[in-house]
PDB file of N, CA and C in Angstrom:
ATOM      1  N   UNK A   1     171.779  34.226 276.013  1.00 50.00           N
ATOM      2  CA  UNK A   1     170.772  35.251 275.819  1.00 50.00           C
ATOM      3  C   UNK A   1     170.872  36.239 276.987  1.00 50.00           C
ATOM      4  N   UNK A   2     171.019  37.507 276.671  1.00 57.00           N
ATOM      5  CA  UNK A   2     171.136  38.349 277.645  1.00 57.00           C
ATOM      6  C   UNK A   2     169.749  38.699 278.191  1.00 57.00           C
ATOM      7  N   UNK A   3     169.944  39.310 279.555  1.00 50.00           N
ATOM      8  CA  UNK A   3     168.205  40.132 280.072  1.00 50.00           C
ATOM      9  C   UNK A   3     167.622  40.954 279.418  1.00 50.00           C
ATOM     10  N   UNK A   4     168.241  41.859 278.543  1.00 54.00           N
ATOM     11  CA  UNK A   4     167.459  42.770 277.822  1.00 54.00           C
ATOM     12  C   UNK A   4     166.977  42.022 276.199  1.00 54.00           C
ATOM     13  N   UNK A   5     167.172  40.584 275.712  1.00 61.00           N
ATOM     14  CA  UNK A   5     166.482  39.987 274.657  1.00 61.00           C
ATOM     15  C   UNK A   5     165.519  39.130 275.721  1.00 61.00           C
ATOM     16  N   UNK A   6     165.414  38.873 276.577  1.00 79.00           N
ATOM     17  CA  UNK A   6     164.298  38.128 277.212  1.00 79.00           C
ATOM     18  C   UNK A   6     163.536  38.752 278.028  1.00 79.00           C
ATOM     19  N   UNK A   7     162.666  39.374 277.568  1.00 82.00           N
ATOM     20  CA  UNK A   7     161.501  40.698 277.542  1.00 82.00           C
ATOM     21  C   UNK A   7     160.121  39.563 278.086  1.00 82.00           C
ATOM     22  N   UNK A   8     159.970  40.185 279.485  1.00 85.00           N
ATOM     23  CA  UNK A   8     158.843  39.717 280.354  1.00 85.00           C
ATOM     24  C   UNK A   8     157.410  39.947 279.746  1.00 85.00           C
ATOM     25  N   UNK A   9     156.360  39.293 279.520  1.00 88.00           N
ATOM     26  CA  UNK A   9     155.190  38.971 278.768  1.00 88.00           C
ATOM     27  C   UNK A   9     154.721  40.321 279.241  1.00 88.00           C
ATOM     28  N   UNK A  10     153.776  40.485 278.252  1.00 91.00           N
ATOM     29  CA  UNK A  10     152.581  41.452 278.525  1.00 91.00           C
ATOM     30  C   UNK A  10     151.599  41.237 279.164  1.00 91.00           C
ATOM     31  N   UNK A  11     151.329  41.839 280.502  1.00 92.00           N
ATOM     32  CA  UNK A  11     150.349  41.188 281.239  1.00 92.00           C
ATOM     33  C   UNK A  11     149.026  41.859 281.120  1.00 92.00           C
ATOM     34  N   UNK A  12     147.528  40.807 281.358  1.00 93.00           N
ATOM     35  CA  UNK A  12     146.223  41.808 280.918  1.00 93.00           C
ATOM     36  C   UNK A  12     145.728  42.232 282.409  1.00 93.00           C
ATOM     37  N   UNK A  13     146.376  42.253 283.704  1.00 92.00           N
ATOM     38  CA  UNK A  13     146.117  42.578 285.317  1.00 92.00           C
ATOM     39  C   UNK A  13     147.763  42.685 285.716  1.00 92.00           C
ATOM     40  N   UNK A  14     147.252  43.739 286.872  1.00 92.00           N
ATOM     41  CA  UNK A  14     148.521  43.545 287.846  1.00 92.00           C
ATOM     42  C   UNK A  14     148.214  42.437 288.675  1.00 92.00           C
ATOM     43  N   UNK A  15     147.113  41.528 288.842  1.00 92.00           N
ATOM     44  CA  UNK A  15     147.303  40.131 289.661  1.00 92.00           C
ATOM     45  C   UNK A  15     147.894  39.376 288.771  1.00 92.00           C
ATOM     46  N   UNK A  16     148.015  39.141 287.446  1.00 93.00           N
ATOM     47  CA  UNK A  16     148.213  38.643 286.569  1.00 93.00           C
ATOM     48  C   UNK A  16     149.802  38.569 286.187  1.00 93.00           C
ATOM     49  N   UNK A  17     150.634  39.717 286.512  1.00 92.00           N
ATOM     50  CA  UNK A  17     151.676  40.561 286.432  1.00 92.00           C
ATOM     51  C   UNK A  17     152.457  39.580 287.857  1.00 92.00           C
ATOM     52  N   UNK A  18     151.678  39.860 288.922  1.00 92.00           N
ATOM     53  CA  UNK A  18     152.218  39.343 290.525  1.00 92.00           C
ATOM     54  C   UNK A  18     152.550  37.861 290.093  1.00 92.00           C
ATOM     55  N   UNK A  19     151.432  37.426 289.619  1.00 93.00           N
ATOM     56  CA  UNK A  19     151.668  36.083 290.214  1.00 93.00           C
ATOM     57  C   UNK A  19     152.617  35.425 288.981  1.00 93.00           C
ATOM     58  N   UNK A  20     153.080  36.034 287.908  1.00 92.00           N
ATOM     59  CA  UNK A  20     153.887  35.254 287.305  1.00 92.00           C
ATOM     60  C   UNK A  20     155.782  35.560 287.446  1.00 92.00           C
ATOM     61  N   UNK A  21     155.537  37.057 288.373  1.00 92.00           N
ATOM     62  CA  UNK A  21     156.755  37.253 288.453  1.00 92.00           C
ATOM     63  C   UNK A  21     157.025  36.713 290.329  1.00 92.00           C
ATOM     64  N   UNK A  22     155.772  36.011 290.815  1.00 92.00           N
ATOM     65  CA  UNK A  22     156.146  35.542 292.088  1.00 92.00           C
ATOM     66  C   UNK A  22     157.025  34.207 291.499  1.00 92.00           C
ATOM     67  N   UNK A  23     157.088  34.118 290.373  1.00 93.00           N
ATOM     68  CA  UNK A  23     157.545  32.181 290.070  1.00 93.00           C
ATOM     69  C   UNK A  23     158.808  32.175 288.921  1.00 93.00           C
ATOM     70  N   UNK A  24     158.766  33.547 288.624  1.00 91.00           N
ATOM     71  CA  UNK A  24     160.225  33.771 287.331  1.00 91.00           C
ATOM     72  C   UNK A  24     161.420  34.963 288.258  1.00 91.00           C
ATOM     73  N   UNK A  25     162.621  34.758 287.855  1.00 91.00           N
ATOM     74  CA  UNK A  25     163.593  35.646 288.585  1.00 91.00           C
ATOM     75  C   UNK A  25     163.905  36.847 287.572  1.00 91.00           C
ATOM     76  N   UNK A  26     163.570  38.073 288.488  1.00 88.00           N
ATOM     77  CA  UNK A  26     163.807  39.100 287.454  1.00 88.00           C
ATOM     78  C   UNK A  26     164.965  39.286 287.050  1.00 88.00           C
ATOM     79  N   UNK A  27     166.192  38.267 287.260  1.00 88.00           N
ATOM     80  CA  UNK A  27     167.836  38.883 286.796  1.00 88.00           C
ATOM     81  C   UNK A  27     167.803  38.424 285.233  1.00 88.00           C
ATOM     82  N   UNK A  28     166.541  37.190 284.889  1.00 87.00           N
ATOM     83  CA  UNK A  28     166.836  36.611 283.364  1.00 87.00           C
ATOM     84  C   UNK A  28     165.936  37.835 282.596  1.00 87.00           C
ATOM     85  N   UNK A  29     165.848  38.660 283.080  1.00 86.00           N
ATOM     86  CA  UNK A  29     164.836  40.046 282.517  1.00 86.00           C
ATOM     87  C   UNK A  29     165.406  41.442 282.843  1.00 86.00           C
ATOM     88  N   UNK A  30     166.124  41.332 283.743  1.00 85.00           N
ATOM     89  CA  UNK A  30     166.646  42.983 283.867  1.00 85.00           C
ATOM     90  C   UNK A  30     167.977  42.767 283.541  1.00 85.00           C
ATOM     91  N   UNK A  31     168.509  43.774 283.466  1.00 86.00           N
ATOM     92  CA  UNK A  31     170.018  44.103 283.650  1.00 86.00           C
ATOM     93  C   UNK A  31     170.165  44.848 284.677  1.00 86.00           C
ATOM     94  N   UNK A  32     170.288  44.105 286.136  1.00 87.00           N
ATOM     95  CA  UNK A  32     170.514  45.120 287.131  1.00 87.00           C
ATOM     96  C   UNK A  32     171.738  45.985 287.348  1.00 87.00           C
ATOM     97  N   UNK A  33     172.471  45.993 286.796  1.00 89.00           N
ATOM     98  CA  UNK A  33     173.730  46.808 286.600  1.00 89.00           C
ATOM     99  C   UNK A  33     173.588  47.690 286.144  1.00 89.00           C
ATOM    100  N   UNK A  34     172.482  47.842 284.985  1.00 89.00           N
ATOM    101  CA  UNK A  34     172.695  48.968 284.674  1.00 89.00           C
ATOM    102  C   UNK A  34     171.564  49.554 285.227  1.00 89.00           C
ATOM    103  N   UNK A  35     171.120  49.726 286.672  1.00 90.00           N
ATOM    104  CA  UNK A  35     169.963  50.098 287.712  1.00 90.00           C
ATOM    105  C   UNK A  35     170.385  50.966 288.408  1.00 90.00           C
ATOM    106  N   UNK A  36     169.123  52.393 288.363  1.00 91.00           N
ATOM    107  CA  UNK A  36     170.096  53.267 289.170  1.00 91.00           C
ATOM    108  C   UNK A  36     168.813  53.427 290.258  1.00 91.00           C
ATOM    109  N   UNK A  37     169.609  54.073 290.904  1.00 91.00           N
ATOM    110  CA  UNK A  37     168.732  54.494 292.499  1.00 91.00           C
ATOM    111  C   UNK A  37     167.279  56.090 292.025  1.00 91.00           C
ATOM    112  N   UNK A  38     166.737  56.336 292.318  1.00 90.00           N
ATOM    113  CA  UNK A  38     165.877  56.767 292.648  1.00 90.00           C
ATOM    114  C   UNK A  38     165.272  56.905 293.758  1.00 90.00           C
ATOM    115  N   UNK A  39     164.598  58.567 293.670  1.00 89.00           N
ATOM    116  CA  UNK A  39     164.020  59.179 294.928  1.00 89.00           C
ATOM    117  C   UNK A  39     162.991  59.644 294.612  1.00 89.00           C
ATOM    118  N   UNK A  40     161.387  58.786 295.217  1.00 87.00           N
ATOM    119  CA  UNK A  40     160.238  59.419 294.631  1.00 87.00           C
ATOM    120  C   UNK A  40     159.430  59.926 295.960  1.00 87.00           C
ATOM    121  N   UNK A  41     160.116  60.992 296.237  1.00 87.00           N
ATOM    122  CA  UNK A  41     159.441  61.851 297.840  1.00 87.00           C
ATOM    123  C   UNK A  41     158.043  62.040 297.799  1.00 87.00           C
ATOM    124  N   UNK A  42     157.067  62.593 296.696  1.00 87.00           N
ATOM    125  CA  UNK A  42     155.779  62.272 296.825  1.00 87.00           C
ATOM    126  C   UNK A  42     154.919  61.585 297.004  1.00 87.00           C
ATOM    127  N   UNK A  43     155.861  60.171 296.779  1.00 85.00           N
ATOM    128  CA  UNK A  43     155.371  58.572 297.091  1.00 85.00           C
ATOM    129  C   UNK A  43     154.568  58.706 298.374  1.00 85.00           C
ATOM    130  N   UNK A  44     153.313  58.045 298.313  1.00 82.00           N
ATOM    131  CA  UNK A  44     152.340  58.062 299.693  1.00 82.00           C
ATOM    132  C   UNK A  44     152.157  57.138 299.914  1.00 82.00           C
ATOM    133  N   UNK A  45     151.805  56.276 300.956  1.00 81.00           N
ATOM    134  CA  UNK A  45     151.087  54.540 301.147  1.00 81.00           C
ATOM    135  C   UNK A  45     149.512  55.137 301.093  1.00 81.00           C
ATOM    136  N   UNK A  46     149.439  54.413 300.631  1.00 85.00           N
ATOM    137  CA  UNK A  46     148.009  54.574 300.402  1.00 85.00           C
ATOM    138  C   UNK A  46     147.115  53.941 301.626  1.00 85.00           C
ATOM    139  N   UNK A  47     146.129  54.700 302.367  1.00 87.00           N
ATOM    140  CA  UNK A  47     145.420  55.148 303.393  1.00 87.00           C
ATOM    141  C   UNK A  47     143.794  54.504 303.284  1.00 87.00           C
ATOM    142  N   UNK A  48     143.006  54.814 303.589  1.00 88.00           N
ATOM    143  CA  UNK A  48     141.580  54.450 303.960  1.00 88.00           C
ATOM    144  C   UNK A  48     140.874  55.375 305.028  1.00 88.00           C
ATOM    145  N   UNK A  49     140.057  55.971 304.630  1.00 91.00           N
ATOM    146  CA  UNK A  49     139.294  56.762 305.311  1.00 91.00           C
ATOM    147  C   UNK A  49     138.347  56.026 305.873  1.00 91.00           C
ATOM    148  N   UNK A  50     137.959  56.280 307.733  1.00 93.00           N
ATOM    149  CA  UNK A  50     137.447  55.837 307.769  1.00 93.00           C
ATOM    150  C   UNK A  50     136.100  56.483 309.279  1.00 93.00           C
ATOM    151  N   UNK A  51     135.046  56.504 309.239  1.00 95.00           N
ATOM    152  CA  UNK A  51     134.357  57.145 310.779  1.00 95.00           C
ATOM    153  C   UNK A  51     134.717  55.942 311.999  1.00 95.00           C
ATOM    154  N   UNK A  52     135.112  56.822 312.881  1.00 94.00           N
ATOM    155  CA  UNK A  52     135.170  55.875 314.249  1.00 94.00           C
ATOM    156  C   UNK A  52     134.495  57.300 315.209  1.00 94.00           C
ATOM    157  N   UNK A  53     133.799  56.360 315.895  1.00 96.00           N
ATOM    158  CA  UNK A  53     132.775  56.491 316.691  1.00 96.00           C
ATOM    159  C   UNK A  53     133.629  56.572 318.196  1.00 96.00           C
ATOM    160  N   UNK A  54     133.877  57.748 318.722  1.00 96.00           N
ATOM    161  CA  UNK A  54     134.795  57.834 320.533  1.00 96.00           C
ATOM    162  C   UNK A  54     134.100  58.915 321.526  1.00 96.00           C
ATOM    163  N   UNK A  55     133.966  58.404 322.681  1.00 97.00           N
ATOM    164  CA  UNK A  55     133.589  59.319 323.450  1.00 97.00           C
ATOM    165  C   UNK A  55     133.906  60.793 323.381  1.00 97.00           C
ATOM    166  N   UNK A  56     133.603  61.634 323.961  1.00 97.00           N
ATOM    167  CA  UNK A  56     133.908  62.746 323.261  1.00 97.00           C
ATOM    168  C   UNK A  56     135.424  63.093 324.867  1.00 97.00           C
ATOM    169  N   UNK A  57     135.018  62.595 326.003  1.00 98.00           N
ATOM    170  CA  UNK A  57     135.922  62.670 326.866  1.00 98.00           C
ATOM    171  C   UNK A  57     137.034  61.623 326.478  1.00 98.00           C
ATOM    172  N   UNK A  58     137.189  61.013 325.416  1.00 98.00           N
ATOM    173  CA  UNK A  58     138.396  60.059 325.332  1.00 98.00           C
ATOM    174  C   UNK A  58     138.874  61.050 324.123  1.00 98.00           C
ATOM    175  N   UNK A  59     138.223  61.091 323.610  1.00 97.00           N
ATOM    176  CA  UNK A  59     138.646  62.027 322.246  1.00 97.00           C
ATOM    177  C   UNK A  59     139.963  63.118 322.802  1.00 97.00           C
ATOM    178  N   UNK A  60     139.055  64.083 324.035  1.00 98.00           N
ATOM    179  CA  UNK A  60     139.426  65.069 324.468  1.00 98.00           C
ATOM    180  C   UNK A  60     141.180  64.916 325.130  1.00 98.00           C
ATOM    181  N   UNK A  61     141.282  63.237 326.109  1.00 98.00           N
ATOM    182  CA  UNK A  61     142.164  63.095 326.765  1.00 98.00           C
ATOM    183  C   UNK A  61     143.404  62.674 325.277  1.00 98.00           C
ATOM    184  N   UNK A  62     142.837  62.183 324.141  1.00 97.00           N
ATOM    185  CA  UNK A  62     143.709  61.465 323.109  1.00 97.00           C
ATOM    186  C   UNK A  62     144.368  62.650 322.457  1.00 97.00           C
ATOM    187  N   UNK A  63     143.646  64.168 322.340  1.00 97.00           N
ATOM    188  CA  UNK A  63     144.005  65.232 322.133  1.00 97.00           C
ATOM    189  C   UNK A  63     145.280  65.970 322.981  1.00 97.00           C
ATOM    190  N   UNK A  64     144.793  65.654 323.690  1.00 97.00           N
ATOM    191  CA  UNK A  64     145.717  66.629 325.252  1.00 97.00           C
ATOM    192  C   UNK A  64     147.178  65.656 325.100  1.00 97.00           C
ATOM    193  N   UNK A  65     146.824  64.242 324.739  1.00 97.00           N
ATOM    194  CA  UNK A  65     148.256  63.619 324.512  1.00 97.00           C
ATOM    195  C   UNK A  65     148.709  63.787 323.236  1.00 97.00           C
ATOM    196  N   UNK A  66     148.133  64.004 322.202  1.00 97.00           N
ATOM    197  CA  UNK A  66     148.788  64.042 321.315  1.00 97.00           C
ATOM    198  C   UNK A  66     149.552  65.942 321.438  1.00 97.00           C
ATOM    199  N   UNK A  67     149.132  66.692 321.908  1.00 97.00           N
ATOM    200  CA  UNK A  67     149.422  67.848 322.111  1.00 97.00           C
ATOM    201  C   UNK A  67     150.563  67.649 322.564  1.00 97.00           C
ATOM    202  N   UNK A  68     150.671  67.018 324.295  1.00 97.00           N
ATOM    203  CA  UNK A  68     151.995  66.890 325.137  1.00 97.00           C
ATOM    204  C   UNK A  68     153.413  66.388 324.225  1.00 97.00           C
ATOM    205  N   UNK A  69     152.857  65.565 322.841  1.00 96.00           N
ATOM    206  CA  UNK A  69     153.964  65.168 321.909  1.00 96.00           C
ATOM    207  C   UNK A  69     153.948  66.170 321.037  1.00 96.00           C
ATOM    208  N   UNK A  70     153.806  67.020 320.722  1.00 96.00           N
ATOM    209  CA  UNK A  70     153.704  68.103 319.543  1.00 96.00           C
ATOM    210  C   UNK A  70     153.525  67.393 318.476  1.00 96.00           C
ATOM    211  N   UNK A  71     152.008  66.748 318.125  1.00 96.00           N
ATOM    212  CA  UNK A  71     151.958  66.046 317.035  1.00 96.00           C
ATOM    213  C   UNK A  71     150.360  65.937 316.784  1.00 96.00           C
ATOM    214  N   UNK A  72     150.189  65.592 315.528  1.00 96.00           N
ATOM    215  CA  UNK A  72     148.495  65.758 315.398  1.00 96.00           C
ATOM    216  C   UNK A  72     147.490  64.078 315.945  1.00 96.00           C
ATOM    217  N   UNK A  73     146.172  64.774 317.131  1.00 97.00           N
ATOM    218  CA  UNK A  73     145.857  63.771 317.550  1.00 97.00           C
ATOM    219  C   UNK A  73     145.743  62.041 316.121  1.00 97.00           C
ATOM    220  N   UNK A  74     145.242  62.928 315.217  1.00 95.00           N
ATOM    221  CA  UNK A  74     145.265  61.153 314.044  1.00 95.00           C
ATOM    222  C   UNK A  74     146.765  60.737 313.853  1.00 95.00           C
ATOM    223  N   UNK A  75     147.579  61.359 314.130  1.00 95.00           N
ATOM    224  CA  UNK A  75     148.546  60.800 313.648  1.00 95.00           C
ATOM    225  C   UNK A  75     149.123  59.721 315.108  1.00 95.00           C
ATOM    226  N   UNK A  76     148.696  59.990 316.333  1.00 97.00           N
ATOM    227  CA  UNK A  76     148.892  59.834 317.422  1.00 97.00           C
ATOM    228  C   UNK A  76     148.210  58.349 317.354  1.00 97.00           C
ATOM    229  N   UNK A  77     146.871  58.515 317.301  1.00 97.00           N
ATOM    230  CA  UNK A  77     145.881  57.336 317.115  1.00 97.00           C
ATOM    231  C   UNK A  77     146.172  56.320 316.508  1.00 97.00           C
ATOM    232  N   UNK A  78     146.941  56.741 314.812  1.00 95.00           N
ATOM    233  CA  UNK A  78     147.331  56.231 314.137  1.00 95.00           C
ATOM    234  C   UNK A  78     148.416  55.145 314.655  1.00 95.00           C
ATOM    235  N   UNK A  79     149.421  55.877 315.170  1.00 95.00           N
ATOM    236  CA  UNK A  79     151.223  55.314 315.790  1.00 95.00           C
ATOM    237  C   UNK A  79     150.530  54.382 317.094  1.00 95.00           C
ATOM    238  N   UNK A  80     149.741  54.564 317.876  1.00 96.00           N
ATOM    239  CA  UNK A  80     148.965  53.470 318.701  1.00 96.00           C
ATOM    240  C   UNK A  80     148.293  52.459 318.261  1.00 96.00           C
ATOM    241  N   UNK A  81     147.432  53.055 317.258  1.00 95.00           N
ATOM    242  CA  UNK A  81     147.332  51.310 316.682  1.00 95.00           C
ATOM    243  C   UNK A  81     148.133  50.607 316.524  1.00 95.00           C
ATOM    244  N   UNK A  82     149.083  51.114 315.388  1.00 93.00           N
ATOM    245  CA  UNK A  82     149.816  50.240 314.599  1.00 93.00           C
ATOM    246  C   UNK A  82     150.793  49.629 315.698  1.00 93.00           C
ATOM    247  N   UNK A  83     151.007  50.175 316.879  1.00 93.00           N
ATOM    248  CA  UNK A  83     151.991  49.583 317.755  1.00 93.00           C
ATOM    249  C   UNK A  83     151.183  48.795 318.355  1.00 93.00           C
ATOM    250  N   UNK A  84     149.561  48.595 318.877  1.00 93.00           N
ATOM    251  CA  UNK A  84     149.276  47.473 319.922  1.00 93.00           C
ATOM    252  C   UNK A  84     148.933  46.233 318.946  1.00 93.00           C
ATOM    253  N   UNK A  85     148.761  46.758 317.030  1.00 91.00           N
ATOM    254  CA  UNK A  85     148.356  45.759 315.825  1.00 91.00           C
ATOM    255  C   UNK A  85     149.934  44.821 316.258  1.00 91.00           C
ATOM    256  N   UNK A  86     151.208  45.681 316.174  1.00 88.00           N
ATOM    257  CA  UNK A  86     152.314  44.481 316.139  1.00 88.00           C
ATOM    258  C   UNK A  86     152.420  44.086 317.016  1.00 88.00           C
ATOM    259  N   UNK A  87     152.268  44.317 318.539  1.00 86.00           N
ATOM    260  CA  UNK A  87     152.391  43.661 319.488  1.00 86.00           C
ATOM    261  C   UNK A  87     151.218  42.862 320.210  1.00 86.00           C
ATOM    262  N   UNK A  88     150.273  42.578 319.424  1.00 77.00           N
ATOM    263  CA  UNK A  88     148.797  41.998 319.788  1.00 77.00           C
ATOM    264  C   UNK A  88     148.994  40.600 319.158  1.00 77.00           C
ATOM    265  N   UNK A  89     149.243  39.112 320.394  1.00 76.00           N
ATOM    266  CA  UNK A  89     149.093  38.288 319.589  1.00 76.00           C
ATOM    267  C   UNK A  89     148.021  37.655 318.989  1.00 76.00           C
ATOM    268  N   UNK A  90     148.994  36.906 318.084  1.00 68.00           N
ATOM    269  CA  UNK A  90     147.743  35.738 316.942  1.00 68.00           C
ATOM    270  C   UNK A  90     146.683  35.105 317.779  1.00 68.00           C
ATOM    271  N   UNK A  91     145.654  35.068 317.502  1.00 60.00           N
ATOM    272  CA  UNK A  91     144.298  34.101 317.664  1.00 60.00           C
ATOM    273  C   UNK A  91     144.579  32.657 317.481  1.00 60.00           C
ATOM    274  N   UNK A  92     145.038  32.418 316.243  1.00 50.00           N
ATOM    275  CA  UNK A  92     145.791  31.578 315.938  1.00 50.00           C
ATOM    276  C   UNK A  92     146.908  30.107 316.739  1.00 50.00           C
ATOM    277  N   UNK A  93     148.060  31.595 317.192  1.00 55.00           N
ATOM    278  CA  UNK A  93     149.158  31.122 317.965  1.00 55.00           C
ATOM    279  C   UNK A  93     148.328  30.469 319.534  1.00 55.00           C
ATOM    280  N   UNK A  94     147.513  31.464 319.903  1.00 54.00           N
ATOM    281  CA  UNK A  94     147.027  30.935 321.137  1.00 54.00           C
ATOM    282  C   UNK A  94     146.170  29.878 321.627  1.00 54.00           C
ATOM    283  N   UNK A  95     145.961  29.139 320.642  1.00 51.00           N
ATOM    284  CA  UNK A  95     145.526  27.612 321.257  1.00 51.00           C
ATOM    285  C   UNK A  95     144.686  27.171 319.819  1.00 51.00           C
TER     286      UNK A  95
END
């Protein structure tokens, strides 16, 4: 039986969808050969808005650095989190 007669169920959720293709291999369902590449540049990660509450003199100094990088202070804020999130260890790991 080839991948294209063994046609993956109809699912009634995308949790529903996840968790049955976390446990089946998509090669008895696709034909990856005949798979081509794609480029979807509008593609966004999807974000969360959110209020944070900062001094207005930290604000000011987080500005002046994001300036010295030619870059916008949220995006600055942003690239600092996410760098002290990966390098911040586990709660967990530590005892």
């Amino acid at each position: 039986m080839s991948a294209q007669d063994k046609k993956p169920p109809v699912f009634a959720s995308e949790a529903e969808e996840r968790a049955w293709w976390e446990v089946h291999d998509s090669a008895d369902h696709v034909d990856w050969s005949k798979a081509e590449r794609v480029r979807m540049p509008a593609l966004k990660p999807s974000s969360a808005s959110i209020s944070l509450r900062l001094p207005v003199a930290l604000l000011e100094r987080i500005k002046i650095a994001a300036n010295k990088r030619d870059m916008p202070y949220q995006s600055l804020i942003k690239a600092w989190l996410a760098e002290k999130a990966d390098t911040a260890p586990e709660k967990a790991e530590q005892g």
